[in-house]
């Protein structure tokens, strides 16, 4: 069952990947802004989500849908698809080849605190890279098994992180970076949470953390990183969610967890 769901996620993600890559070459149109002027949605975001939704409806009409750009629909099968039609939309707008289509399927409500992720695919069409996993079946990049780095100390850890579409939040997030930057090897801001989590899964990053993610920004990448041997969660044993998302090899996870607490990662954010 999970393999079939994985194959479906991959087939559909690749089709949406082809579409957004084609639109990229044809020229990107901003359709609207959302939570702030910086938070844009393009016509291609809408087209990609509409395509994914219709293909899922054809293949599995009883499943629920929870996507970034359209109304959620509830499930009668117990399964719900969590979809980000373009993760890294600002990269997509600027032509930075680090954006992805993300498709995951979970058992239960579309709530990261309670869902059980079963299968997931994240495809970066500009790089020709497709990450995928099924629960208990491991993770792959273009079909090749991948593993997260292990045995890395915090002082030599290369981390990834991200910043919100709200200026006050970005200032707060920059404060966490200021605390952390002297404790680790370096920090990368690559612009897509899903691809950051996949980078942990294949060893391009030793760890990743971010606060304020939506469910569709981490649903797929979290399962892929976990199946590659990383621990993915929040603070104080919580699940990964908007409250906090941290991913790293289990030993490094614990060290980074405490460094982030020292840096004030759980403080309340204004704005
Ligand atoms: C983005 C995430 C990124 C985060 C951005 C935004 P989007 O998702 O991938 O990690 O820093 O604020 O949430 O908006 O491109 O789908």
Coordinates of C-alpha atoms and ligand atoms in Angstrom, one line a residue:
X1 CA 0.0 0.0 0.0
X2 CA 2.6 2.6 1.0
X3 CA 4.6 1.8 -2.1
X4 CA 1.6 2.4 -4.3
X5 CA 1.0 5.7 -2.6
X6 CA 4.7 6.5 -3.1
X7 CA 4.5 5.7 -6.8
X8 CA 1.4 7.9 -7.2
X9 CA 3.0 10.8 -5.3
X10 CA 6.0 10.5 -7.6
X11 CA 4.1 10.2 -10.8
X12 CA 1.9 13.3 -9.9
X13 CA 4.8 15.4 -8.6
X14 CA 6.8 14.8 -11.8
X15 CA 3.9 15.9 -13.9
X16 CA 3.5 19.1 -11.9
X17 CA 7.3 19.6 -12.0
X18 CA 7.3 19.5 -15.8
X19 CA 4.5 22.1 -15.9
X20 CA 6.2 24.6 -13.5
X21 CA 9.5 24.2 -15.4
X22 CA 7.8 25.0 -18.7
X23 CA 6.1 28.0 -17.1
X24 CA 9.4 29.2 -15.8
X25 CA 10.9 29.3 -19.3
X26 CA 7.7 31.0 -20.6
X27 CA 7.9 33.7 -17.9
X28 CA 6.5 33.9 -14.4
X29 CA 3.4 35.9 -13.6
X30 CA 2.6 37.0 -10.0
X31 CA -1.1 36.3 -9.4
X32 CA -1.4 37.9 -5.9
X33 CA 0.3 38.5 -2.6
X34 CA -0.8 36.7 0.6
X35 CA 0.3 37.4 4.2
X36 CA 2.5 40.3 3.1
X37 CA 3.9 42.1 0.0
X38 CA 6.9 39.7 0.2
X39 CA 4.6 36.6 0.2
X40 CA 3.8 36.1 -3.5
X41 CA 1.8 33.4 -5.3
X42 CA 2.3 32.9 -9.0
X43 CA -0.1 31.7 -11.7
X44 CA 2.1 28.6 -11.9
X45 CA 1.5 27.9 -8.1
X46 CA -2.3 27.8 -8.9
X47 CA -1.9 25.7 -12.1
X48 CA 0.4 23.2 -10.4
X49 CA -2.0 22.7 -7.4
X50 CA -5.0 22.4 -9.8
X51 CA -3.2 19.7 -11.8
X52 CA -2.1 17.8 -8.7
X53 CA -5.6 18.0 -7.2
X54 CA -7.4 16.8 -10.4
X55 CA -4.9 13.9 -10.8
X56 CA -5.4 12.8 -7.1
X57 CA -9.2 13.1 -7.5
X58 CA -9.1 10.8 -10.5
X59 CA -6.8 8.3 -8.8
X60 CA -8.2 8.4 -5.2
X61 CA -11.5 10.3 -5.0
X62 CA -12.2 9.4 -1.3
X63 CA -8.9 10.9 0.0
X64 CA -8.7 14.4 1.5
X65 CA -6.7 17.3 0.1
X66 CA -4.8 19.9 2.0
X67 CA -2.8 22.3 -0.2
X68 CA -1.2 25.7 0.1
X69 CA -3.3 27.4 -2.6
X70 CA -6.8 26.1 -2.4
X71 CA -9.7 25.1 0.0
X72 CA -9.1 21.8 1.9
X73 CA -11.4 18.9 1.3
X74 CA -12.1 16.3 3.9
X75 CA -11.3 12.5 3.6
X76 CA -13.7 9.5 3.7
X77 CA -10.8 7.1 3.3
X78 CA -8.8 8.1 6.3
X79 CA -6.0 9.4 4.1
X80 CA -5.2 13.1 3.2
X81 CA -2.7 14.5 0.7
X82 CA -0.5 17.4 1.9
X83 CA 0.6 19.5 -1.1
X84 CA 2.9 22.4 -1.8
X85 CA 2.6 23.1 -5.6
X86 CA 5.8 25.2 -5.5
X87 CA 7.9 25.3 -2.4
X88 CA 10.5 28.0 -2.7
X89 CA 8.1 30.4 -4.7
X90 CA 10.5 33.4 -4.3
X91 CA 13.3 31.3 -5.7
X92 CA 10.9 30.3 -8.6
X93 CA 10.1 34.0 -9.2
X94 CA 13.7 35.0 -9.3
X95 CA 14.8 32.0 -11.4
X96 CA 17.0 30.5 -8.6
X97 CA 16.9 26.8 -9.5
X98 CA 16.1 25.6 -6.0
X99 CA 12.3 25.1 -5.8
X100 CA 10.2 22.0 -5.6
X101 CA 6.8 20.3 -6.0
X102 CA 6.0 18.5 -2.7
X103 CA 3.4 15.7 -2.4
X104 CA 2.9 13.7 0.8
X105 CA 0.1 11.5 2.0
X106 CA -0.8 11.1 5.7
X107 CA -3.1 8.9 7.8
X108 CA -5.4 11.0 10.0
X109 CA -6.2 14.7 10.1
X110 CA -3.9 17.2 8.2
X111 CA -2.4 18.1 11.5
X112 CA 1.4 17.6 12.0
X113 CA 0.9 17.0 15.7
X114 CA -1.2 13.9 15.0
X115 CA -0.8 12.7 11.4
X116 CA 1.1 9.6 10.4
X117 CA 3.0 10.2 7.2
X118 CA 2.9 7.2 4.8
X119 CA 4.6 8.3 1.6
X120 CA 6.2 11.4 0.1
X121 CA 7.9 12.8 -3.0
X122 CA 9.7 16.2 -3.4
X123 CA 10.9 17.0 -7.0
X124 CA 13.2 19.9 -8.0
X125 CA 12.6 20.0 -11.8
X126 CA 15.3 22.6 -12.4
X127 CA 17.9 20.2 -11.0
X128 CA 16.3 17.0 -12.3
X129 CA 16.3 15.7 -8.8
X130 CA 13.5 13.6 -7.2
X131 CA 13.5 12.7 -3.5
X132 CA 11.1 10.1 -2.3
X133 CA 10.2 7.8 0.7
X134 CA 7.7 5.4 2.0
X135 CA 7.2 4.7 5.7
X136 CA 9.6 1.9 6.8
X137 CA 11.0 1.6 3.2
X138 CA 13.9 4.1 3.3
X139 CA 14.6 7.2 1.2
X140 CA 15.9 7.7 -2.3
X141 CA 17.2 10.4 -4.6
X142 CA 16.6 9.6 -8.3
X143 CA 16.1 6.0 -7.2
X144 CA 19.5 5.8 -5.2
X145 CA 19.3 5.1 -1.5
X146 CA 20.3 8.1 0.6
X147 CA 21.4 8.5 4.2
X148 CA 21.7 11.5 6.5
X149 CA 25.2 12.4 7.9
X150 CA 26.0 11.0 11.3
X151 CA 28.7 11.6 13.9
X152 CA 29.0 15.3 13.1
X153 CA 29.7 17.6 16.0
X154 CA 27.8 20.9 16.4
X155 CA 30.9 23.0 15.8
X156 CA 31.4 21.3 12.4
X157 CA 27.8 21.2 11.5
X158 CA 26.5 22.9 8.3
X159 CA 23.0 24.0 9.0
X160 CA 20.1 25.2 6.9
X161 CA 17.3 27.6 8.0
X162 CA 14.7 30.0 6.7
X163 CA 13.0 33.4 7.3
X164 CA 9.4 34.3 7.4
X165 CA 7.4 36.7 5.1
X166 CA 6.9 39.0 8.1
X167 CA 9.7 41.6 8.9
X168 CA 9.4 41.4 12.7
X169 CA 9.7 37.6 12.5
X170 CA 12.7 37.8 10.2
X171 CA 14.4 40.2 12.7
X172 CA 13.7 37.7 15.5
X173 CA 14.9 34.8 13.4
X174 CA 18.1 36.8 12.6
X175 CA 18.7 37.0 16.3
X176 CA 18.7 33.2 16.6
X177 CA 21.2 33.0 13.7
X178 CA 23.4 35.5 15.5
X179 CA 23.5 33.3 18.6
X180 CA 24.1 30.1 16.6
X181 CA 26.5 31.2 13.9
X182 CA 29.6 31.0 16.2
X183 CA 28.6 27.5 17.5
X184 CA 28.4 25.7 14.1
X185 CA 30.4 25.4 10.9
X186 CA 28.1 27.7 8.9
X187 CA 24.4 28.4 8.0
X188 CA 22.8 28.2 4.6
X189 CA 19.5 29.9 3.6
X190 CA 18.5 28.1 0.4
X191 CA 14.9 29.2 0.2
X192 CA 12.9 25.9 0.3
X193 CA 12.1 24.1 3.6
X194 CA 11.2 20.9 1.7
X195 CA 14.5 20.9 -0.2
X196 CA 16.4 21.8 3.0
X197 CA 14.9 18.7 4.7
X198 CA 15.8 16.6 1.6
X199 CA 19.3 18.1 1.9
X200 CA 19.6 16.7 5.4
X201 CA 18.3 13.3 4.0
X202 CA 21.1 13.1 1.4
X203 CA 23.9 14.7 3.5
X204 CA 24.2 18.1 1.8
X205 CA 23.3 19.6 5.2
X206 CA 24.0 18.2 8.6
X207 CA 21.0 19.9 10.1
X208 CA 18.0 22.2 9.4
X209 CA 15.8 24.2 11.7
X210 CA 13.0 26.8 11.1
X211 CA 10.1 28.3 13.0
X212 CA 6.8 29.2 11.4
X213 CA 6.4 26.5 8.7
X214 CA 3.1 25.5 7.3
X215 CA 2.2 21.8 7.1
X216 CA 2.8 21.7 3.4
X217 CA 6.4 23.2 3.9
X218 CA 7.6 20.1 5.8
X219 CA 5.2 17.1 5.4
X220 CA 7.1 15.4 2.6
X221 CA 10.7 16.4 3.5
X222 CA 10.2 15.3 7.1
X223 CA 9.3 11.8 6.1
X224 CA 12.2 11.6 3.6
X225 CA 14.7 12.9 6.2
X226 CA 13.4 10.4 8.8
X227 CA 13.6 7.5 6.4
X228 CA 17.2 8.5 5.7
X229 CA 18.0 8.2 9.4
X230 CA 17.6 11.7 10.7
X231 CA 15.4 12.7 13.6
X232 CA 12.8 15.3 12.7
X233 CA 10.8 17.0 15.5
X234 CA 10.0 20.1 17.4
X235 CA 11.2 21.3 20.8
X236 CA 10.8 19.3 24.0
X237 CA 9.8 16.1 22.2
X238 CA 7.0 17.7 20.2
X239 CA 6.3 16.8 16.6
X240 CA 7.7 19.0 13.8
X241 CA 5.2 21.8 13.2
X242 CA 4.8 25.6 12.9
X243 CA 6.0 25.9 16.5
X244 CA 9.4 24.5 15.5
X245 CA 11.0 22.1 13.0
X246 CA 14.4 20.7 13.6
X247 CA 16.1 17.9 11.6
X248 CA 19.5 16.2 12.2
X249 CA 21.2 12.9 13.1
X250 CA 19.7 11.9 16.5
X251 CA 22.9 12.8 18.5
X252 CA 23.3 16.2 16.7
X253 CA 19.6 16.8 17.1
X254 CA 19.9 16.8 20.9
X255 CA 22.9 19.2 20.8
X256 CA 21.2 21.6 18.4
X257 CA 18.0 21.4 20.4
X258 CA 19.8 22.8 23.5
X259 CA 21.8 25.3 21.5
X260 CA 18.5 26.6 20.0
X261 CA 16.9 26.8 23.5
X262 CA 19.9 28.8 24.7
X263 CA 19.4 31.1 21.7
X264 CA 15.8 31.8 22.7
X265 CA 14.2 29.6 20.0
X266 CA 11.0 29.1 21.9
X267 CA 10.5 32.7 22.9
X268 CA 7.2 34.3 21.9
X269 CA 7.5 36.2 18.6
X270 CA 5.8 39.6 18.1
X271 CA 4.2 40.5 14.7
Ligands
LIG1 C1 8.8 28.9 2.0 C2 9.6 27.9 2.8 C3 10.8 28.6 3.4 C4 10.4 29.6 4.3 C5 9.6 30.6 3.6 C6 8.4 30.0 2.9 P1 6.9 28.8 0.1 O1 7.6 28.3 1.5 O2 10.0 26.9 1.9 O3 11.6 27.7 4.1 O4 11.6 30.2 4.8 O5 9.2 31.6 4.5 O6 7.5 29.5 3.9 O7 6.2 30.1 0.5 O8 7.9 29.1 -0.9 O9 5.9 27.7 -0.2

